[in-house]
Coordinates of C-alpha atoms and ligand atoms in Angstrom, one line a residue:
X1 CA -11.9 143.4 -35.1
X2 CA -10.9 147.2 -35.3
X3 CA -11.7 149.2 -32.3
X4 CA -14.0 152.0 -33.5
X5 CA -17.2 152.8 -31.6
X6 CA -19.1 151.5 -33.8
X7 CA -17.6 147.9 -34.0
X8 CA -19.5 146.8 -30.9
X9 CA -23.0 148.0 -32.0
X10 CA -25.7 145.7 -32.7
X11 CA -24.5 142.4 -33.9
X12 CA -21.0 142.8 -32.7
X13 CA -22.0 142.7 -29.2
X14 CA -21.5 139.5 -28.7
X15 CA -22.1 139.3 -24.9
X16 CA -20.1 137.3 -22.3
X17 CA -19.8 133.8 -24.2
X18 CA -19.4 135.3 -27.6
X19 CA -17.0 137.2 -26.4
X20 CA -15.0 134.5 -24.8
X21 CA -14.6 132.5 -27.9
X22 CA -13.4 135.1 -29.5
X23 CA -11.1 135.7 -27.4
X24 CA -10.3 132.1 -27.4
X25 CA -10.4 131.9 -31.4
X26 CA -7.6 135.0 -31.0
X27 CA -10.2 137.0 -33.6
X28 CA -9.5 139.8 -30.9
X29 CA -7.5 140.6 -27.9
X30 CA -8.4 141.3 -24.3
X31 CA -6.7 144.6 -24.5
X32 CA -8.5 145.8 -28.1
X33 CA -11.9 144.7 -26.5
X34 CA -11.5 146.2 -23.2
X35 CA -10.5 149.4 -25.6
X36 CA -13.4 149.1 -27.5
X37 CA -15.7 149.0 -25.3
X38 CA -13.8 151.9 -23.1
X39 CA -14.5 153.4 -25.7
X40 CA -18.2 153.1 -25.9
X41 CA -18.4 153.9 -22.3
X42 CA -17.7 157.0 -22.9
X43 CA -19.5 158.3 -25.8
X44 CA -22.5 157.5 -23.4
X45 CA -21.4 159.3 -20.5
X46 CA -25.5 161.1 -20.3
X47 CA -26.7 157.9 -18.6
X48 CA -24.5 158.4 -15.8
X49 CA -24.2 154.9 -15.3
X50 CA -20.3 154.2 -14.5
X51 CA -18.8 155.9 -11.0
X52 CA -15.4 155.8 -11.2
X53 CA -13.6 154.4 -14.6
X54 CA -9.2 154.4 -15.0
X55 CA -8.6 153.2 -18.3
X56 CA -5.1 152.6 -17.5
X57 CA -5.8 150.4 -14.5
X58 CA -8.8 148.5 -16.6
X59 CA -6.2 148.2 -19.4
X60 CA -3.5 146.5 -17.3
X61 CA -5.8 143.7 -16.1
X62 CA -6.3 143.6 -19.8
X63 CA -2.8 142.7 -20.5
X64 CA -2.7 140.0 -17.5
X65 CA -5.7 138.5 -19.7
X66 CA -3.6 138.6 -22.8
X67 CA -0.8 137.2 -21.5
X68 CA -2.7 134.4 -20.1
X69 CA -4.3 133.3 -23.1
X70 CA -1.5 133.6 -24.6
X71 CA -0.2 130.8 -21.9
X72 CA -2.6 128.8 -22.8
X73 CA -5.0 129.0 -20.0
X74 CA -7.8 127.8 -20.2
X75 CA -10.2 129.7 -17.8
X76 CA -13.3 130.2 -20.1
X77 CA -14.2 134.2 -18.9
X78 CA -10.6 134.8 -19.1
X79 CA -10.1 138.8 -20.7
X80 CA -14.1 139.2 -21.0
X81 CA -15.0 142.8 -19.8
X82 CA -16.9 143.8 -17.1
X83 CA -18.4 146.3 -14.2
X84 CA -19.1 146.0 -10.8
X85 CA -21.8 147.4 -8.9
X86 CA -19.8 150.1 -6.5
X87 CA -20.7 148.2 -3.3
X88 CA -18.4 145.7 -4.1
X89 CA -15.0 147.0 -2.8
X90 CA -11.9 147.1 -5.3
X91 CA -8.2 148.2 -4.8
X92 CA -7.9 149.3 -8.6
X93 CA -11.0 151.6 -8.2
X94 CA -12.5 153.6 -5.8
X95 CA -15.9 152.1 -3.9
X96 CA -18.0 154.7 -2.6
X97 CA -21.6 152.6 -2.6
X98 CA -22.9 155.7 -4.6
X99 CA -23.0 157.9 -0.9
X100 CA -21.1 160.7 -0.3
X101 CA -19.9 159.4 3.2
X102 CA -17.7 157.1 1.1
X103 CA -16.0 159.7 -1.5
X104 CA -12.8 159.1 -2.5
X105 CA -12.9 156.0 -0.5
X106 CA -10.0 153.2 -1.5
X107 CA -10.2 149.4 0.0
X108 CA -6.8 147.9 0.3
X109 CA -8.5 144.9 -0.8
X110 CA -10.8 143.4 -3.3
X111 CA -14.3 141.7 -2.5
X112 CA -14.7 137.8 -3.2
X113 CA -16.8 138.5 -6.2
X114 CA -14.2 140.7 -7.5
X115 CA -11.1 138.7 -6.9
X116 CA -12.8 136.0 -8.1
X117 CA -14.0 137.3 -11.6
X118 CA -11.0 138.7 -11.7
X119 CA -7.2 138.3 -11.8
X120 CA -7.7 136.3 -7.9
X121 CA -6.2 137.4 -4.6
X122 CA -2.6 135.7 -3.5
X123 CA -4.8 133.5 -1.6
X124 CA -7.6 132.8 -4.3
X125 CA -6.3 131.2 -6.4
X126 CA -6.2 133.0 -10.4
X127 CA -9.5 134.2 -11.0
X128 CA -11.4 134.0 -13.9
X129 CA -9.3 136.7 -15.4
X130 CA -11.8 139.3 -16.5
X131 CA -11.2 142.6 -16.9
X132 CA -12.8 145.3 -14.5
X133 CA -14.2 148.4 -16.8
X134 CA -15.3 150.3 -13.7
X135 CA -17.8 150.7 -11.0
X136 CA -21.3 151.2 -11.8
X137 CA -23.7 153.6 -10.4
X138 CA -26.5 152.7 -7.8
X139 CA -29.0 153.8 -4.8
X140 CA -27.0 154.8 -1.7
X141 CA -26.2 152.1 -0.1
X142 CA -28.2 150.1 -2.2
X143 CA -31.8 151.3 -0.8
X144 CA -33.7 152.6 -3.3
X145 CA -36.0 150.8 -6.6
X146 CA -35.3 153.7 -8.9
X147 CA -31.7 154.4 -8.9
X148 CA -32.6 158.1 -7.4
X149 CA -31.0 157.9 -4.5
X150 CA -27.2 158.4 -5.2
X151 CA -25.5 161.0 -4.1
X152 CA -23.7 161.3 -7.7
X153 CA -26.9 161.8 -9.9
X154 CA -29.7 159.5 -11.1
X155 CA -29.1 157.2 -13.9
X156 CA -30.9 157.1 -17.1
X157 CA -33.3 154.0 -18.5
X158 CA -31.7 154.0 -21.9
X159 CA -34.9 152.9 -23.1
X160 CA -36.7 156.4 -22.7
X161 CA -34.1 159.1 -20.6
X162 CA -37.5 159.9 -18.9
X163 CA -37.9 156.5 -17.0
X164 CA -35.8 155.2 -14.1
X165 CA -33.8 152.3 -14.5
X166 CA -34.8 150.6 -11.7
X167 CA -32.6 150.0 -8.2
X168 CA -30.7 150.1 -6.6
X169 CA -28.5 148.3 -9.2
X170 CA -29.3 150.7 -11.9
X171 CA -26.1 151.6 -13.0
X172 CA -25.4 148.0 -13.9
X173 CA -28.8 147.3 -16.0
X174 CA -28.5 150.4 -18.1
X175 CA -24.9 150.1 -19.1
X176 CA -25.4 146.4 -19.9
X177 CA -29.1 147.2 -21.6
X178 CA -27.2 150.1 -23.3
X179 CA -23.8 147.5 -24.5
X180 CA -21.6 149.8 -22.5
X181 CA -20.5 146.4 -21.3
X182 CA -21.1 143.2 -21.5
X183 CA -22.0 142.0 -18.0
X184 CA -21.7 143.6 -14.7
X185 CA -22.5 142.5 -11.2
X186 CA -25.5 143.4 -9.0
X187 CA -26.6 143.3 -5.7
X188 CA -30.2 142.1 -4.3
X189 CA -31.3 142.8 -0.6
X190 CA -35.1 142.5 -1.8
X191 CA -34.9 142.8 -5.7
X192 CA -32.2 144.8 -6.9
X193 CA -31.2 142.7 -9.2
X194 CA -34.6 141.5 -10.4
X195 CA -36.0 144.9 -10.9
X196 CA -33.4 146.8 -13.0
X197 CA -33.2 143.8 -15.2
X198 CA -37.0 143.9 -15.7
X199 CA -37.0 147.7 -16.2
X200 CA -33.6 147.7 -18.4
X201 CA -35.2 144.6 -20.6
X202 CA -31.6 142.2 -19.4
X203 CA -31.3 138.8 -17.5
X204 CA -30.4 138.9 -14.1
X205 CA -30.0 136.3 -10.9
X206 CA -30.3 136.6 -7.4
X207 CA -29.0 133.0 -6.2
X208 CA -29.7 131.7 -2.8
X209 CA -28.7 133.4 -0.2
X210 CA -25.5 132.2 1.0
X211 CA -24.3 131.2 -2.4
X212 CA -21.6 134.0 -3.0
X213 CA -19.6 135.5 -0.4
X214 CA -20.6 139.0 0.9
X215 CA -17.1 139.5 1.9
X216 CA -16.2 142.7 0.8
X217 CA -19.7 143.9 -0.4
X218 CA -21.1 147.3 1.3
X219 CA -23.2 145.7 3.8
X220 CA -26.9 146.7 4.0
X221 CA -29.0 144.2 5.6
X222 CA -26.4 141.3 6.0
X223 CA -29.4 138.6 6.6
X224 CA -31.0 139.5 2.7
X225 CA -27.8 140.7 0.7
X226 CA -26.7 138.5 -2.1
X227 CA -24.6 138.7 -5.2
X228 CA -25.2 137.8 -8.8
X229 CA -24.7 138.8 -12.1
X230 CA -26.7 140.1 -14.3
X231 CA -26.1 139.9 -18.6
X232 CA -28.1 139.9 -22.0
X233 CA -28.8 136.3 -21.6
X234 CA -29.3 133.4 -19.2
X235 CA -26.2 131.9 -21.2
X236 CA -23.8 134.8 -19.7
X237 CA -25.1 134.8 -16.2
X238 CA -24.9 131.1 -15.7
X239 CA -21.0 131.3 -17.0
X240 CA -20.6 134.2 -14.5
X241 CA -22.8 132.7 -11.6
X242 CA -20.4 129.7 -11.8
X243 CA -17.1 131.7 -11.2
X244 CA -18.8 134.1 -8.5
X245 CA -20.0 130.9 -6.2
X246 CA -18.3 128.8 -3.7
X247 CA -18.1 128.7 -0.1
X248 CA -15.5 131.6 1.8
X249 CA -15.6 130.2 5.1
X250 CA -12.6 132.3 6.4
X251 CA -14.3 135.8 5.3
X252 CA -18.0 135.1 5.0
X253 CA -19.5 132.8 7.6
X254 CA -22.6 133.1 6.2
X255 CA -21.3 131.7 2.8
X256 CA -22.5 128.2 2.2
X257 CA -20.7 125.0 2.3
X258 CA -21.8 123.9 -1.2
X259 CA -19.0 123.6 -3.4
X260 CA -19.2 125.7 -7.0
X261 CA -21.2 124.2 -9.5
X262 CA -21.4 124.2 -13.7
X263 CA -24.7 126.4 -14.1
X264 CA -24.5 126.1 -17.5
X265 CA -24.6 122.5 -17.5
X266 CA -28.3 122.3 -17.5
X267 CA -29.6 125.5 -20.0
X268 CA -30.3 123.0 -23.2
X269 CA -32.8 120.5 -20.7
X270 CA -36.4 119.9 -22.2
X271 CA -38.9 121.1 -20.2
X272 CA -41.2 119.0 -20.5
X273 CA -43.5 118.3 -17.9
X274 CA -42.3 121.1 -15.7
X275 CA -44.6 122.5 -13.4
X276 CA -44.8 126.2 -13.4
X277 CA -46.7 127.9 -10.3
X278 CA -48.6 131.2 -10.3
X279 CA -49.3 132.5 -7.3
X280 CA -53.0 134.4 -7.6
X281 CA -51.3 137.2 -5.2
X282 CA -48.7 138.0 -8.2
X283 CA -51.3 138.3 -10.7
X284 CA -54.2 140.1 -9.3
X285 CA -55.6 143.5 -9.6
X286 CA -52.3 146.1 -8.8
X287 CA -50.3 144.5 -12.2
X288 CA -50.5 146.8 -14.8
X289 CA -52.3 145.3 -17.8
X290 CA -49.0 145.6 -20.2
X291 CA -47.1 143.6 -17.6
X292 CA -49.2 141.2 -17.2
X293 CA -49.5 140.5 -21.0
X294 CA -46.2 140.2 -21.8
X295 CA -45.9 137.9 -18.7
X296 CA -49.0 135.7 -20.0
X297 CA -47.4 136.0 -23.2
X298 CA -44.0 134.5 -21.5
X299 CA -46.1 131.5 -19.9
X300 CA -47.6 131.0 -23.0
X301 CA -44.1 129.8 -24.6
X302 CA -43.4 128.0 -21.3
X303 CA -46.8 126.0 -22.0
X304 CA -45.2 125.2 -25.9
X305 CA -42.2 124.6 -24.6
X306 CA -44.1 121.3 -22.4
X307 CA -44.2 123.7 -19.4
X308 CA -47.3 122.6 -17.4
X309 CA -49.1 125.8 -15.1
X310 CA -50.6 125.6 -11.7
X311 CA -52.3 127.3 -9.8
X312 CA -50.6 128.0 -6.3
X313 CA -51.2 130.7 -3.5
X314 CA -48.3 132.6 -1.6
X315 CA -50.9 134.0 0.7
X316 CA -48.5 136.6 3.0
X317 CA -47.6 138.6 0.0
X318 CA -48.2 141.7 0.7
X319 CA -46.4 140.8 4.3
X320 CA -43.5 140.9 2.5
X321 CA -43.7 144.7 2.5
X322 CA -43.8 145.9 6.1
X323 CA -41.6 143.1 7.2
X324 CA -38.8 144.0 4.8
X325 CA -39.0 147.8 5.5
X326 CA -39.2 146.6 9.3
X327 CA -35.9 144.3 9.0
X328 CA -33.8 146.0 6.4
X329 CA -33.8 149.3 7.9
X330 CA -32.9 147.6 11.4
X331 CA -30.0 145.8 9.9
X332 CA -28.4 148.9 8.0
X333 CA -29.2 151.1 11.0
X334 CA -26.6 148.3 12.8
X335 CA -24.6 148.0 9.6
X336 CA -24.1 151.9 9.4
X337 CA -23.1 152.7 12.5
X338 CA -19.7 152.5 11.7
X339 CA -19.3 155.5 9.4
X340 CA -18.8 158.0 11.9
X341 CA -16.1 159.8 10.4
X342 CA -13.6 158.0 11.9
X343 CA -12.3 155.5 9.8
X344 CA -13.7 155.4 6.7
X345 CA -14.5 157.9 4.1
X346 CA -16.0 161.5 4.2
X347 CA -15.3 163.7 8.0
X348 CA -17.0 166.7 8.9
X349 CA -14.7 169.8 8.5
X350 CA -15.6 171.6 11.6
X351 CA -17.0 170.6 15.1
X352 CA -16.8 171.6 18.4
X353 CA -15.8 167.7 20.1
X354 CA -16.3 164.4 19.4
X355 CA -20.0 164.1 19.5
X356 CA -20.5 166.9 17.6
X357 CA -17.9 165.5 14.9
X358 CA -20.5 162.3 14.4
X359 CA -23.5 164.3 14.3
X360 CA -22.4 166.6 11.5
X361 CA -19.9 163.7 9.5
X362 CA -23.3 161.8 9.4
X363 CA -25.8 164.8 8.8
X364 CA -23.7 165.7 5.9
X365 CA -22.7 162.0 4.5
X366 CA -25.8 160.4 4.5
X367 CA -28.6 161.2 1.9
X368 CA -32.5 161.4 2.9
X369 CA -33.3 158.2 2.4
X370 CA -30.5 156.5 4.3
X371 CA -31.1 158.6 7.0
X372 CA -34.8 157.5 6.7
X373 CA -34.0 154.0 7.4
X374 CA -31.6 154.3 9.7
X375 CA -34.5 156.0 11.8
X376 CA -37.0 153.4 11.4
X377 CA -34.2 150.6 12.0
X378 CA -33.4 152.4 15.2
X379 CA -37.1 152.7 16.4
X380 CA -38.0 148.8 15.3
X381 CA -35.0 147.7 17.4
X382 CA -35.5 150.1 20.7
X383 CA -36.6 148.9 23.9
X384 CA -39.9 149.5 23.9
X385 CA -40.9 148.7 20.2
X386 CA -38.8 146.0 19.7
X387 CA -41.3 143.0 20.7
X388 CA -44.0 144.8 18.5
X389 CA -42.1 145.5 15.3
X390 CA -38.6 143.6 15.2
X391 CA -39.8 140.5 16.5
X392 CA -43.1 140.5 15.0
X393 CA -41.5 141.0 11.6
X394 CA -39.2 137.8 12.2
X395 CA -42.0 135.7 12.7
X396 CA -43.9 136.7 9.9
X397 CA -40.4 135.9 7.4
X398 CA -40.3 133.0 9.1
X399 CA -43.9 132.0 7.8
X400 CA -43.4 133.2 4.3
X401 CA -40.7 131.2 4.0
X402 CA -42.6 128.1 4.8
X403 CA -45.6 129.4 2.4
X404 CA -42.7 129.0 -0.5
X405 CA -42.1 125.4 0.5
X406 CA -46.1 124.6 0.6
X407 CA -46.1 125.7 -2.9
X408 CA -43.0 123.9 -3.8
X409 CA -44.5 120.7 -2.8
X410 CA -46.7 120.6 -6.3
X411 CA -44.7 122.9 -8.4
X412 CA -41.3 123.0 -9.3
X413 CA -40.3 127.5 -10.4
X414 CA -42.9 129.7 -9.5
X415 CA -43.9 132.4 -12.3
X416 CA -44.5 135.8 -12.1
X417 CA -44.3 139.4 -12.9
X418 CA -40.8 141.2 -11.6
X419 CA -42.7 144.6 -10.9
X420 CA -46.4 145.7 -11.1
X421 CA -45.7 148.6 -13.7
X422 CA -43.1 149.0 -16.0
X423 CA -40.1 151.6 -15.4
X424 CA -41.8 154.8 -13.8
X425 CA -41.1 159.0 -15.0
X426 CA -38.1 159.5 -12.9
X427 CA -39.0 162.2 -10.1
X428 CA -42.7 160.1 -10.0
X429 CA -42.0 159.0 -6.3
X430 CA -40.2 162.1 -5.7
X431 CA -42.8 163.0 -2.8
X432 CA -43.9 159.6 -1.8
X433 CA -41.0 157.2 -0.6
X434 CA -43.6 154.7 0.3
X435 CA -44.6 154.2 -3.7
X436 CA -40.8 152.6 -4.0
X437 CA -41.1 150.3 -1.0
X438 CA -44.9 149.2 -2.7
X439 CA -43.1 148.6 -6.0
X440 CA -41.3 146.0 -4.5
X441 CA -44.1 143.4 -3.8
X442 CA -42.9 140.7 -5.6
X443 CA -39.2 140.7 -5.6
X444 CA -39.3 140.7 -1.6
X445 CA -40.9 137.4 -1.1
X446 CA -38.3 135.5 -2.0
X447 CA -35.5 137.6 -0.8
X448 CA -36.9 137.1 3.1
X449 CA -36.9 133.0 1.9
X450 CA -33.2 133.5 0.9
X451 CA -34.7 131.7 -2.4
X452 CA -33.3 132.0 -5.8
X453 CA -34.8 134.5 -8.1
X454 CA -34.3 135.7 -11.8
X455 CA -35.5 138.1 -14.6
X456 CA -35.6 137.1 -17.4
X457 CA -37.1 139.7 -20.9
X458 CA -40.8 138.6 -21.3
X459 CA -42.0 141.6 -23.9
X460 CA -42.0 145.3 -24.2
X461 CA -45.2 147.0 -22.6
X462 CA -46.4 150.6 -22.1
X463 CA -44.3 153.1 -24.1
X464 CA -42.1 150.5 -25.5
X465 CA -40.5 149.6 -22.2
X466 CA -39.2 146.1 -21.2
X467 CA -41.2 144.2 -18.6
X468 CA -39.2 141.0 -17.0
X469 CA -41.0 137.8 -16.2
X470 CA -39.9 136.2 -12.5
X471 CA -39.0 132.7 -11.8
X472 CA -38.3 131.8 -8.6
X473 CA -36.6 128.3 -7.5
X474 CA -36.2 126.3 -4.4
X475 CA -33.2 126.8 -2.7
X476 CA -30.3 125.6 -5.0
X477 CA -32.8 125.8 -8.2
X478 CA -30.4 128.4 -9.7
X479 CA -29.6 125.6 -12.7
X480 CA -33.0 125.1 -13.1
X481 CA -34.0 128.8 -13.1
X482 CA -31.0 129.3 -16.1
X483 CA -32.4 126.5 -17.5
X484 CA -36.4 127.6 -18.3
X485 CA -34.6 131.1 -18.8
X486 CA -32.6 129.9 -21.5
X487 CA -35.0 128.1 -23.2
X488 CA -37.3 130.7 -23.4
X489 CA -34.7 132.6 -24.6
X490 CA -34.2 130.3 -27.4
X491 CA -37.7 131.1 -28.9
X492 CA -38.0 134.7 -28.3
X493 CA -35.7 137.4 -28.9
X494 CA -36.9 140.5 -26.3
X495 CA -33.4 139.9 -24.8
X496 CA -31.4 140.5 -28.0
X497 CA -33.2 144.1 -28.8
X498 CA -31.5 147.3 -28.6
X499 CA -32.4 150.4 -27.1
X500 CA -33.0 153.2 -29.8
X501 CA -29.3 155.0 -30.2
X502 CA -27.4 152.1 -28.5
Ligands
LIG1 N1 -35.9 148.5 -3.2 C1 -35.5 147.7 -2.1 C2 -34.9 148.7 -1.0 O1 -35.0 149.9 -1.3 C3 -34.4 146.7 -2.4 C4 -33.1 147.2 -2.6 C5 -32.1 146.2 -2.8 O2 -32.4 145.0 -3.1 N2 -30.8 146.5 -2.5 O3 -34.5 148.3 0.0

């Protein structure tokens, strides 16, 4: 392999697995890919996708790689490249969760996710041994669907520089869409991994909540955030999703207690006789008619594939809207307190006393939006609105959760369109904040469930832009939701294209 630019266009992006044979086969090493695709990184600085990038630090994990292949170890991600989302904390690069209230900020520590795709923690274990490119751009905080809510600029769909790349991990969809890299990480409170994949044309999957440790991820509603990766195929996130997993009872006590499991195990399974659900709420009237073809056309494979469809009803759908935007904003509003300029990141330069020093520290670190929820969190949780907001919202999760496992009982994924539209004109919700929440119909079902949800490339609609089919599993399903994924990807090749100039 040489290390031009050009070496890793096209063919030569061989994506996670290809890249780990390689690696394996010695046909390159960790420290000539990780330079290559440095490299690429940043000849495409204009989609603003990466936050903070030291080649020297990314090149020395590089060399630990090298040195343990040349070991013989036998870790199968080992010297693969990578990015994290920048709400996962790292000590080799600064984390600032794309908000100014964390510039400059350092963790003396690395997050689970981090540690464990990577060269491990003294009390770890190894890692897989992959090599951290940098951190990838996203919404503040990780609220937003459009990736126009970081403090450090928006970034670019590299399918049209007009479009949004979705959110909030947007950062991490174009620079994978784009072969800046060939996975990174995401994070998905109610669809943030889903919805850049769809709108970027890559695979992505939110696993069930509980699944991989939050320790060390930028909390923004604790009950709804999950981790999982997100690649050009269902092939490279079930390798990744089976390194990220495992329980962390000493630093997450919301991880589960299910040990780590072989995702890939499953991808080559028939499906015959599978029973697909579609829930008449995802495909009514408000899905754009190029989403829903490319979706139809998605099932229709599914069908030849011995895919069965049903017919099934998630009727508290649209719930899933005002009680996410009632409970996420009341768990960051509690989550966020804790910037107040004293221990973490940005401080206000000037202020009369203490009070004062909180009230301009947070006027100045916090970007609209944040500050938007953190006012409707605080109103759903005060005294007087609690019962009618908070509590009322808790119920209602409660009863779309149980409308999943209804449905579950004569299916076994449920089928459906990511987003209603594809990617939108960035600045388009500019003036209306609620068109973002209403763009999220569909991923938040299943992140109130805590259920496991994936996009997976179904076609290319209005424009040329990717629309992403969603399956969604029972809790644990993620095997099976690689599984239809891969096979679909077997017998269509959406996820392979390239974005013009990439
Ligand atoms: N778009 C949703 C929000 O703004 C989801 C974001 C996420 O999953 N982090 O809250």
């Amino acid at each position: 392999m040489t290390t031009s630019t050009t070496s890793l266009s096209g063919p030569e992006d061989r994506g996670v697995a290809g890249w780990a044979r390689a690696l394996r086969a010695r046909e390159c090493s960790a420290v000539e890919l990780a330079r290559a695709y440095l490299d690429r990184i940043s000849a495409h600085r204009e989609l603003n996708a990466f936050l903070a990038l030291d080649e020297e630090r990314s090149l020395e994990q590089a060399r630990r790689a090298d040195e343990r292949l040349a070991a013989g170890d036998a870790s199968p991600l080992l010297g693969v490249p990578l990015a994290h989302k920048d709400v996962f904390v790292t000590r080799d690069f600064v984390t600032t969760a794309g908000s100014r209230m964390l510039a400059g900020y350092r963790s003396p520590f690395d997050a689970t996710v981090v540690a464990r795709l990577g060269h491990g923690a003294p009390d770890q274990g190894p890692g897989a041994g992959m090599v951290t490119l940098g951190k990838l751009n996203c919404d503040e905080f990780a609220m937003g669907s459009g990736n126009e809510n970081s403090a450090y600029g928006p970034v670019l769909n590299p399918w049209s520089a007009s479009r949004v790349p979705g959110g909030s991990s947007g950062g991490s969809a174009a620079a994978v869409a784009a072969g800046l890299i060939p996975a990174a990480t995401g994070t998905d409170t109610g669809g943030s991994i889903r919805q850049p994949a769809a709108f970027c044309g890559i695979t992505g999957i939110k696993p069930t909540y509980g699944r991989v440790s939050r320790y060390g991820m930028v909390a923004f509603a604790s009950s709804l955030d999950q981790a999982g990766p997100m690649a050009r195929t269902a092939e490279d996130c079930a390798l990744l999703l089976s390194a990220m997993c495992g329980p962390d009872p000493d630093r997450d006590s919301t991880s589960l207690d299910v040990p780590a499991e072989d995702f890939s195990r499953a991808l080559d399974a028939p499906l015959d006789g599978l029973r697909i659900g579609l829930p008449k709420e995802f495909l009514g009237e408000g899905v754009a008619p190029d989403v829903r073809a490319a979706v139809d056309a998605a099932l229709a494979e599914l069908q030849r594939l011995g895919a069965r469809l049903v017919d099934i009803s998630l009727p508290r759908t649209e719930l899933a809207i005002p009680v996410y935007y009632v409970l996420a904003p009341a768990e960051a509003s509690s989550n966020l307190a804790r910037y107040d300029g004293v221990r973490y990141g940005h401080r206000a330069r000037d202020y009369a006393d203490l009070i004062d020093m909180y009230e301009k520290t947070r006027a100045e670190g916090f970007g609209d939006e944040v500050k938007r929820r953190i006012m409707i969190g605080t109103y759903v949780l005060s005294h007087g609105y609690y019962d009618a907001y908070y509590l009322q919202a808790q119920k209602i999760r409660r009863l779309i959760a149980d409308d999943f496992q209804r449905a579950f009982e004569v299916c076994d994924v449920i089928a459906g369109p990511v987003a209603p539209t594809v990617a939108w004109p960035r600045g388009g919700h500019r003036a209306d904040p609620l068109a973002d929440y209403l763009a999220d119909v569909f991923t938040l079902p299943a992140s109130l469930a805590g259920l496991p949800g994936m996009s997976v490339p179904a076609g290319f609609g209005e424009g040329g832009l990717p629309v992403g089919l969603q399956l969604i599993g029972n809790y644990f399903q993620e095997a099976r939701l690689l599984n239809v994924a891969h096979r679909l990807q077997q017998v269509t090749d959406h996820h392979l294209r390239r974005p013009a100039g990439f």
